PDB file of C-alpha atoms in Angstrom:
ATOM      1  CA  GLN E  12       5.575  -8.764  17.011  1.00 61.00           C
ATOM      2  CA  LYS E  13       4.435  -7.311  13.691  1.00 69.00           C
ATOM      3  CA  GLU E  14       6.474  -4.520  12.186  1.00 85.00           C
ATOM      4  CA  VAL E  15       3.400  -2.271  12.134  1.00 89.00           C
ATOM      5  CA  GLU E  16       0.390  -2.547  14.422  1.00 88.00           C
ATOM      6  CA  GLN E  17      -2.692  -0.600  13.455  1.00 89.00           C
ATOM      7  CA  ASN E  18      -5.939  -0.408  15.407  1.00 82.00           C
ATOM      8  CA  SER E  19      -8.041  -2.678  13.270  1.00 73.00           C
ATOM      9  CA  GLY E  20     -11.440  -1.190  14.006  1.00 80.00           C
ATOM     10  CA  PRO E  21     -13.969  -0.993  12.612  1.00 92.00           C
ATOM     11  CA  LEU E  22     -14.349   2.533  13.882  1.00 95.00           C
ATOM     12  CA  SER E  23     -17.653   4.388  13.771  1.00 96.00           C
ATOM     13  CA  VAL E  24     -18.035   8.072  14.567  1.00 96.00           C
ATOM     14  CA  PRO E  25     -20.948  10.489  14.150  1.00 97.00           C
ATOM     15  CA  GLU E  26     -20.743  13.196  11.535  1.00 97.00           C
ATOM     16  CA  GLY E  27     -18.836  16.209  12.855  1.00 97.00           C
ATOM     17  CA  ALA E  28     -16.865  14.233  15.425  1.00 97.00           C
ATOM     18  CA  ILE E  29     -13.124  13.621  15.560  1.00 97.00           C
ATOM     19  CA  ALA E  30     -11.846  10.277  14.261  1.00 96.00           C
ATOM     20  CA  SER E  31      -8.534   9.044  15.666  1.00 96.00           C
ATOM     21  CA  LEU E  32      -6.440   6.408  13.913  1.00 96.00           C
ATOM     22  CA  ASN E  33      -3.194   5.010  15.269  1.00 95.00           C
ATOM     23  CA  CYS E  34      -0.202   2.941  14.238  1.00 95.00           C
ATOM     24  CA  THR E  35       2.783   1.698  16.203  1.00 94.00           C
ATOM     25  CA  TYR E  36       5.932   0.401  14.548  1.00 93.00           C
ATOM     26  CA  SER E  37       9.024  -1.510  15.588  1.00 91.00           C
ATOM     27  CA  ASP E  38      11.725  -0.418  13.100  1.00 88.00           C
ATOM     28  CA  ARG E  39      13.580   2.526  14.665  1.00 88.00           C
ATOM     29  CA  GLY E  40      15.274   3.150  11.319  1.00 87.00           C
ATOM     30  CA  SER E  41      11.975   4.272   9.803  1.00 88.00           C
ATOM     31  CA  GLN E  42      12.225   7.676   8.196  1.00 87.00           C
ATOM     32  CA  SER E  43       9.012   8.360   6.287  1.00 91.00           C
ATOM     33  CA  PHE E  44       5.449   7.977   7.469  1.00 94.00           C
ATOM     34  CA  PHE E  45       2.356   8.095   5.319  1.00 95.00           C
ATOM     35  CA  TRP E  46      -1.394   7.765   5.665  1.00 96.00           C
ATOM     36  CA  TYR E  47      -3.403   6.435   2.747  1.00 97.00           C
ATOM     37  CA  ARG E  48      -7.144   6.319   2.285  1.00 97.00           C
ATOM     38  CA  GLN E  49      -8.743   3.494   0.353  1.00 97.00           C
ATOM     39  CA  TYR E  50     -12.361   3.556  -0.730  1.00 97.00           C
ATOM     40  CA  SER E  51     -14.031   0.229  -1.357  1.00 94.00           C
ATOM     41  CA  GLY E  52     -13.011  -1.151  -4.750  1.00 93.00           C
ATOM     42  CA  LYS E  53     -10.403   1.547  -5.292  1.00 96.00           C
ATOM     43  CA  SER E  54      -6.654   1.812  -4.854  1.00 97.00           C
ATOM     44  CA  PRO E  55      -4.973   3.498  -1.886  1.00 97.00           C
ATOM     45  CA  GLU E  56      -4.355   7.228  -2.254  1.00 96.00           C
ATOM     46  CA  LEU E  57      -2.068   9.405  -0.169  1.00 94.00           C
ATOM     47  CA  ILE E  58      -3.680  11.857   2.228  1.00 95.00           C
ATOM     48  CA  MET E  59      -0.835  12.783   4.594  1.00 94.00           C
ATOM     49  CA  SER E  60       2.926  12.414   4.897  1.00 94.00           C
ATOM     50  CA  ILE E  61       5.091  13.246   7.906  1.00 95.00           C
ATOM     51  CA  TYR E  62       8.827  12.958   8.361  1.00 92.00           C
ATOM     52  CA  SER E  63       9.700  14.652  11.676  1.00 92.00           C
ATOM     53  CA  ASN E  64       8.375  14.549  15.211  1.00 95.00           C
ATOM     54  CA  GLY E  65       5.350  16.649  16.003  1.00 96.00           C
ATOM     55  CA  ASP E  66       2.113  17.530  14.294  1.00 96.00           C
ATOM     56  CA  LYS E  67       1.390  18.286  10.673  1.00 96.00           C
ATOM     57  CA  GLU E  68      -1.946  19.763   9.696  1.00 97.00           C
ATOM     58  CA  ASP E  69      -3.628  19.804   6.313  1.00 95.00           C
ATOM     59  CA  GLY E  70      -7.198  21.002   6.332  1.00 96.00           C
ATOM     60  CA  ARG E  71      -9.268  18.671   8.501  1.00 97.00           C
ATOM     61  CA  PHE E  72      -6.415  16.151   8.766  1.00 97.00           C
ATOM     62  CA  THR E  73      -3.622  16.164  11.347  1.00 98.00           C
ATOM     63  CA  ALA E  74      -0.796  13.646  11.390  1.00 97.00           C
ATOM     64  CA  GLN E  75       1.162  13.179  14.594  1.00 97.00           C
ATOM     65  CA  LEU E  76       4.549  11.482  14.847  1.00 97.00           C
ATOM     66  CA  ASN E  77       6.450  10.434  17.966  1.00 96.00           C
ATOM     67  CA  LYS E  78       9.616   8.579  17.028  1.00 94.00           C
ATOM     68  CA  ALA E  79      10.656   8.000  20.635  1.00 94.00           C
ATOM     69  CA  SER E  80       7.430   6.152  21.339  1.00 94.00           C
ATOM     70  CA  GLN E  81       7.306   4.753  17.802  1.00 94.00           C
ATOM     71  CA  TYR E  82       3.802   5.734  16.904  1.00 94.00           C
ATOM     72  CA  VAL E  83       2.084   7.761  14.255  1.00 96.00           C
ATOM     73  CA  SER E  84      -1.515   8.861  14.316  1.00 97.00           C
ATOM     74  CA  LEU E  85      -4.073  10.537  12.098  1.00 97.00           C
ATOM     75  CA  LEU E  86      -6.836  12.780  13.370  1.00 97.00           C
ATOM     76  CA  ILE E  87      -9.778  13.675  11.185  1.00 98.00           C
ATOM     77  CA  ARG E  88     -11.710  16.664  12.483  1.00 98.00           C
ATOM     78  CA  ASP E  89     -15.320  17.427  11.566  1.00 98.00           C
ATOM     79  CA  SER E  90     -15.695  13.942  10.103  1.00 98.00           C
ATOM     80  CA  GLN E  91     -17.878  13.697   7.014  1.00 97.00           C
ATOM     81  CA  PRO E  92     -19.673  10.690   5.509  1.00 97.00           C
ATOM     82  CA  SER E  93     -17.268  10.991   2.575  1.00 97.00           C
ATOM     83  CA  ASP E  94     -14.443  10.122   4.987  1.00 97.00           C
ATOM     84  CA  SER E  95     -15.868   6.619   5.318  1.00 97.00           C
ATOM     85  CA  ALA E  96     -13.078   4.411   3.997  1.00 97.00           C
ATOM     86  CA  THR E  97     -10.193   2.214   5.102  1.00 96.00           C
ATOM     87  CA  TYR E  98      -7.106   4.072   6.291  1.00 97.00           C
ATOM     88  CA  LEU E  99      -3.669   2.521   5.941  1.00 95.00           C
ATOM     89  CA  CYS E 100      -0.459   3.649   7.584  1.00 95.00           C
ATOM     90  CA  ASP E 101       2.798   3.176   5.678  1.00 93.00           C
ATOM     91  CA  ILE E 102       6.082   3.164   7.564  1.00 92.00           C
ATOM     92  CA  THR E 103       9.180   3.407   5.399  1.00 88.00           C
ATOM     93  CA  GLY E 104      12.866   3.266   6.170  1.00 81.00           C
ATOM     94  CA  ASN E 105      15.059   0.209   5.924  1.00 76.00           C
ATOM     95  CA  GLN E 106      12.025  -1.639   4.623  1.00 81.00           C
ATOM     96  CA  PHE E 107       8.480  -0.836   3.573  1.00 84.00           C
ATOM     97  CA  TYR E 108       5.643  -1.674   5.933  1.00 85.00           C
ATOM     98  CA  PHE E 109       1.905  -1.189   5.573  1.00 89.00           C
ATOM     99  CA  GLY E 110      -0.535  -1.562   8.413  1.00 90.00           C
ATOM    100  CA  THR E 111      -3.555  -3.815   8.018  1.00 89.00           C
ATOM    101  CA  GLY E 112      -5.891  -0.843   7.782  1.00 92.00           C
ATOM    102  CA  THR E 113      -8.635   0.660   9.917  1.00 94.00           C
ATOM    103  CA  SER E 114     -12.151   0.779   8.534  1.00 94.00           C
ATOM    104  CA  LEU E 115     -13.851   4.079   9.374  1.00 96.00           C
ATOM    105  CA  THR E 116     -17.565   4.739   9.066  1.00 97.00           C
ATOM    106  CA  VAL E 117     -18.922   8.234   9.588  1.00 97.00           C
ATOM    107  CA  ILE E 118     -22.593   8.101  10.504  1.00 97.00           C
ATOM    108  CA  PRO E 119     -24.749  10.994   9.207  1.00 95.00           C
TER     109      PRO E 119
ATOM    110  CA  ASP F   4       1.313  12.128 -16.321  1.00 64.00           C
ATOM    111  CA  ALA F   5      -1.168   9.271 -16.669  1.00 82.00           C
ATOM    112  CA  GLY F   6      -0.240   7.743 -13.338  1.00 94.00           C
ATOM    113  CA  VAL F   7       0.582   4.093 -12.781  1.00 97.00           C
ATOM    114  CA  ILE F   8      -1.007   1.935 -15.456  1.00 98.00           C
ATOM    115  CA  GLN F   9      -1.952  -1.690 -14.880  1.00 98.00           C
ATOM    116  CA  SER F  10      -3.397  -4.255 -17.212  1.00 97.00           C
ATOM    117  CA  PRO F  11      -5.607  -6.124 -17.352  1.00 98.00           C
ATOM    118  CA  ARG F  12      -8.075  -4.610 -14.889  1.00 97.00           C
ATOM    119  CA  HIS F  13      -9.886  -7.894 -14.463  1.00 97.00           C
ATOM    120  CA  GLU F  14      -8.691 -11.417 -15.130  1.00 97.00           C
ATOM    121  CA  VAL F  15     -10.659 -14.604 -14.767  1.00 98.00           C
ATOM    122  CA  THR F  16      -8.791 -17.813 -15.383  1.00 97.00           C
ATOM    123  CA  GLU F  17      -8.923 -21.474 -14.545  1.00 97.00           C
ATOM    124  CA  MET F  18      -6.701 -23.248 -12.092  1.00 97.00           C
ATOM    125  CA  GLY F  19      -3.417 -24.292 -13.633  1.00 97.00           C
ATOM    126  CA  GLN F  20      -3.304 -21.543 -16.212  1.00 97.00           C
ATOM    127  CA  GLU F  21      -0.522 -18.970 -16.461  1.00 97.00           C
ATOM    128  CA  VAL F  22      -1.408 -15.405 -15.524  1.00 98.00           C
ATOM    129  CA  THR F  23       0.627 -12.339 -16.419  1.00 98.00           C
ATOM    130  CA  LEU F  24      -0.057  -8.959 -14.861  1.00 98.00           C
ATOM    131  CA  ARG F  25       1.496  -5.815 -16.298  1.00 98.00           C
ATOM    132  CA  CYS F  26       2.502  -2.473 -14.893  1.00 98.00           C
ATOM    133  CA  LYS F  27       3.831   0.797 -16.263  1.00 98.00           C
ATOM    134  CA  PRO F  28       5.173   3.049 -13.479  1.00 97.00           C
ATOM    135  CA  ILE F  29       5.167   6.816 -13.431  1.00 95.00           C
ATOM    136  CA  SER F  30       7.996   8.190 -15.537  1.00 94.00           C
ATOM    137  CA  GLY F  31      11.005   9.133 -13.442  1.00 91.00           C
ATOM    138  CA  HIS F  32      10.132   6.922 -10.493  1.00 93.00           C
ATOM    139  CA  ASP F  33      12.923   4.549  -9.528  1.00 92.00           C
ATOM    140  CA  TYR F  34      10.996   2.256  -7.198  1.00 93.00           C
ATOM    141  CA  LEU F  35       8.332  -0.199  -8.262  1.00 96.00           C
ATOM    142  CA  PHE F  36       6.261  -2.337  -5.909  1.00 96.00           C
ATOM    143  CA  TRP F  37       3.900  -5.271  -6.374  1.00 97.00           C
ATOM    144  CA  TYR F  38       1.229  -5.845  -3.714  1.00 97.00           C
ATOM    145  CA  ARG F  39      -1.545  -8.337  -3.187  1.00 97.00           C
ATOM    146  CA  GLN F  40      -4.664  -7.418  -1.242  1.00 96.00           C
ATOM    147  CA  THR F  41      -7.266  -9.741   0.234  1.00 94.00           C
ATOM    148  CA  MET F  42      -9.852  -9.272   2.943  1.00 88.00           C
ATOM    149  CA  MET F  43      -8.129 -11.836   5.121  1.00 87.00           C
ATOM    150  CA  ARG F  44      -4.519 -10.681   4.805  1.00 87.00           C
ATOM    151  CA  GLY F  45      -4.816  -7.019   3.880  1.00 88.00           C
ATOM    152  CA  LEU F  46      -2.170  -5.386   1.693  1.00 92.00           C
ATOM    153  CA  GLU F  47       0.907  -7.576   1.320  1.00 92.00           C
ATOM    154  CA  LEU F  48       4.150  -6.468  -0.305  1.00 93.00           C
ATOM    155  CA  LEU F  49       5.258  -9.180  -2.719  1.00 96.00           C
ATOM    156  CA  ILE F  50       8.399  -7.691  -4.262  1.00 96.00           C
ATOM    157  CA  TYR F  51       9.951  -4.344  -5.008  1.00 95.00           C
ATOM    158  CA  PHE F  52      12.502  -3.078  -7.504  1.00 95.00           C
ATOM    159  CA  ASN F  53      14.933  -0.196  -7.380  1.00 93.00           C
ATOM    160  CA  ASN F  54      16.293   0.990 -10.719  1.00 94.00           C
ATOM    161  CA  ASN F  55      14.901  -2.178 -12.333  1.00 95.00           C
ATOM    162  CA  VAL F  56      16.754  -4.474  -9.908  1.00 96.00           C
ATOM    163  CA  PRO F  57      14.748  -6.712  -7.544  1.00 96.00           C
ATOM    164  CA  ILE F  58      15.665  -5.723  -3.998  1.00 93.00           C
ATOM    165  CA  ASP F  59      13.366  -7.748  -1.774  1.00 92.00           C
ATOM    166  CA  ASP F  60      11.237 -10.643  -2.940  1.00 93.00           C
ATOM    167  CA  SER F  61      10.677 -12.149   0.505  1.00 91.00           C
ATOM    168  CA  GLY F  62       6.956 -11.517   0.169  1.00 92.00           C
ATOM    169  CA  MET F  63       6.558 -13.681  -2.907  1.00 94.00           C
ATOM    170  CA  PRO F  64       4.456 -16.560  -1.595  1.00 87.00           C
ATOM    171  CA  GLU F  65       6.122 -19.364  -3.529  1.00 86.00           C
ATOM    172  CA  ASP F  66       8.005 -20.306  -6.661  1.00 91.00           C
ATOM    173  CA  ARG F  67       4.848 -20.107  -8.723  1.00 96.00           C
ATOM    174  CA  PHE F  68       5.207 -16.337  -8.548  1.00 97.00           C
ATOM    175  CA  SER F  69       7.854 -14.444 -10.491  1.00 97.00           C
ATOM    176  CA  ALA F  70       8.366 -10.782 -11.345  1.00 98.00           C
ATOM    177  CA  LYS F  71      10.533  -8.984 -13.838  1.00 97.00           C
ATOM    178  CA  MET F  72      11.368  -5.417 -14.702  1.00 97.00           C
ATOM    179  CA  PRO F  73      13.185  -5.391 -18.041  1.00 97.00           C
ATOM    180  CA  ASN F  74      13.284  -1.604 -18.223  1.00 95.00           C
ATOM    181  CA  ALA F  75      12.282   1.485 -16.281  1.00 94.00           C
ATOM    182  CA  SER F  76       8.836   1.669 -17.834  1.00 95.00           C
ATOM    183  CA  PHE F  77       7.549  -1.880 -17.608  1.00 96.00           C
ATOM    184  CA  SER F  78       7.166  -4.705 -15.106  1.00 98.00           C
ATOM    185  CA  THR F  79       5.350  -8.020 -15.058  1.00 98.00           C
ATOM    186  CA  LEU F  80       4.118 -10.317 -12.315  1.00 98.00           C
ATOM    187  CA  LYS F  81       3.573 -13.869 -13.450  1.00 98.00           C
ATOM    188  CA  ILE F  82       1.791 -16.721 -11.704  1.00 97.00           C
ATOM    189  CA  GLN F  83       2.341 -20.181 -13.132  1.00 97.00           C
ATOM    190  CA  PRO F  84       0.416 -22.343 -12.450  1.00 96.00           C
ATOM    191  CA  SER F  85      -2.379 -20.311 -10.888  1.00 97.00           C
ATOM    192  CA  GLU F  86      -4.474 -21.622  -7.987  1.00 96.00           C
ATOM    193  CA  PRO F  87      -7.817 -20.501  -6.544  1.00 97.00           C
ATOM    194  CA  ARG F  88      -6.059 -19.133  -3.433  1.00 95.00           C
ATOM    195  CA  ASP F  89      -4.250 -16.639  -5.676  1.00 97.00           C
ATOM    196  CA  SER F  90      -7.542 -14.818  -6.208  1.00 97.00           C
ATOM    197  CA  ALA F  91      -6.998 -11.261  -4.984  1.00 97.00           C
ATOM    198  CA  VAL F  92      -6.487  -7.699  -6.143  1.00 98.00           C
ATOM    199  CA  TYR F  93      -2.927  -7.095  -7.280  1.00 98.00           C
ATOM    200  CA  PHE F  94      -1.617  -3.545  -7.100  1.00 98.00           C
ATOM    201  CA  CYS F  95       1.442  -2.048  -8.669  1.00 98.00           C
ATOM    202  CA  ALA F  96       2.858   1.143  -7.150  1.00 96.00           C
ATOM    203  CA  SER F  97       5.783   3.388  -7.959  1.00 95.00           C
ATOM    204  CA  SER F  98       7.773   5.872  -5.969  1.00 92.00           C
ATOM    205  CA  SER F  99      10.956   7.877  -5.889  1.00 88.00           C
ATOM    206  CA  GLN F 100      13.525   8.563  -3.228  1.00 81.00           C
ATOM    207  CA  GLY F 101      14.084  12.111  -2.074  1.00 72.00           C
ATOM    208  CA  ALA F 102      17.323  13.597  -0.813  1.00 62.00           C
ATOM    209  CA  LEU F 103      16.786  12.509   2.778  1.00 62.00           C
ATOM    210  CA  SER F 104      13.819  10.186   2.787  1.00 69.00           C
ATOM    211  CA  TYR F 105      11.411   8.145   0.735  1.00 76.00           C
ATOM    212  CA  ASN F 106       8.515   9.735  -1.041  1.00 81.00           C
ATOM    213  CA  GLU F 107       4.966   8.458  -1.167  1.00 88.00           C
ATOM    214  CA  GLN F 108       3.856   5.559  -3.332  1.00 92.00           C
ATOM    215  CA  PHE F 109       1.435   6.064  -6.200  1.00 94.00           C
ATOM    216  CA  PHE F 110      -0.816   3.095  -6.800  1.00 97.00           C
ATOM    217  CA  GLY F 111      -2.250   1.824 -10.015  1.00 97.00           C
ATOM    218  CA  PRO F 112      -5.939   0.883 -10.273  1.00 97.00           C
ATOM    219  CA  GLY F 113      -5.197  -2.769  -9.564  1.00 98.00           C
ATOM    220  CA  THR F 114      -5.913  -6.053 -11.316  1.00 98.00           C
ATOM    221  CA  ARG F 115      -8.708  -8.152  -9.866  1.00 98.00           C
ATOM    222  CA  LEU F 116      -7.708 -11.771 -10.387  1.00 98.00           C
ATOM    223  CA  THR F 117     -10.159 -14.617 -10.046  1.00 98.00           C
ATOM    224  CA  VAL F 118      -8.879 -18.168 -10.378  1.00 97.00           C
ATOM    225  CA  LEU F 119     -11.660 -20.735 -10.758  1.00 96.00           C
TER     226      LEU F 119
END
């Protein structure tokens, strides 16, 4: 079993819809959870961080963390074509783990 | 701050040659990471340092790869000899540790390496 499993996609949603991205992890010692966005040919950039159970909202983005079930998710509301990118989850604690990324395409 | 700086941005070399990639982390960050990204394997952690000391190099693919961090503001990743399968984008990232948890990583622009 991989340390981090991320729905590989690709994921396509129409403009204005909700995009849902998910990661599960195996290390129960994980403490910090991040979502990065990576545009083609660019480096990953942080969009959300979450450290405790529950939801965290920032504009159109909501991160959800459930440590008991060992998953973290990212919801993008009112998806825009500019959201088209690869999204990577980063699970950090005893070690550092990145998911393989989910490619999202928002169709105008 | 200028962010994480990597050089060169692009490197084209021939098989068997030595390649050296350079990274300057964000000032004050005590963690430095080297990653390799390919379409097939995604983002792979090669090695990371804490306070200039290598902590985990289990991701380094083989002895041809080596990394050093002689001081808090500079790190190198060296491949000797290089092979075509080393062609990838290599990212350097830096981070700091908060009081209770780890903070996010800041990535450099990457070095696109092509080995012919």
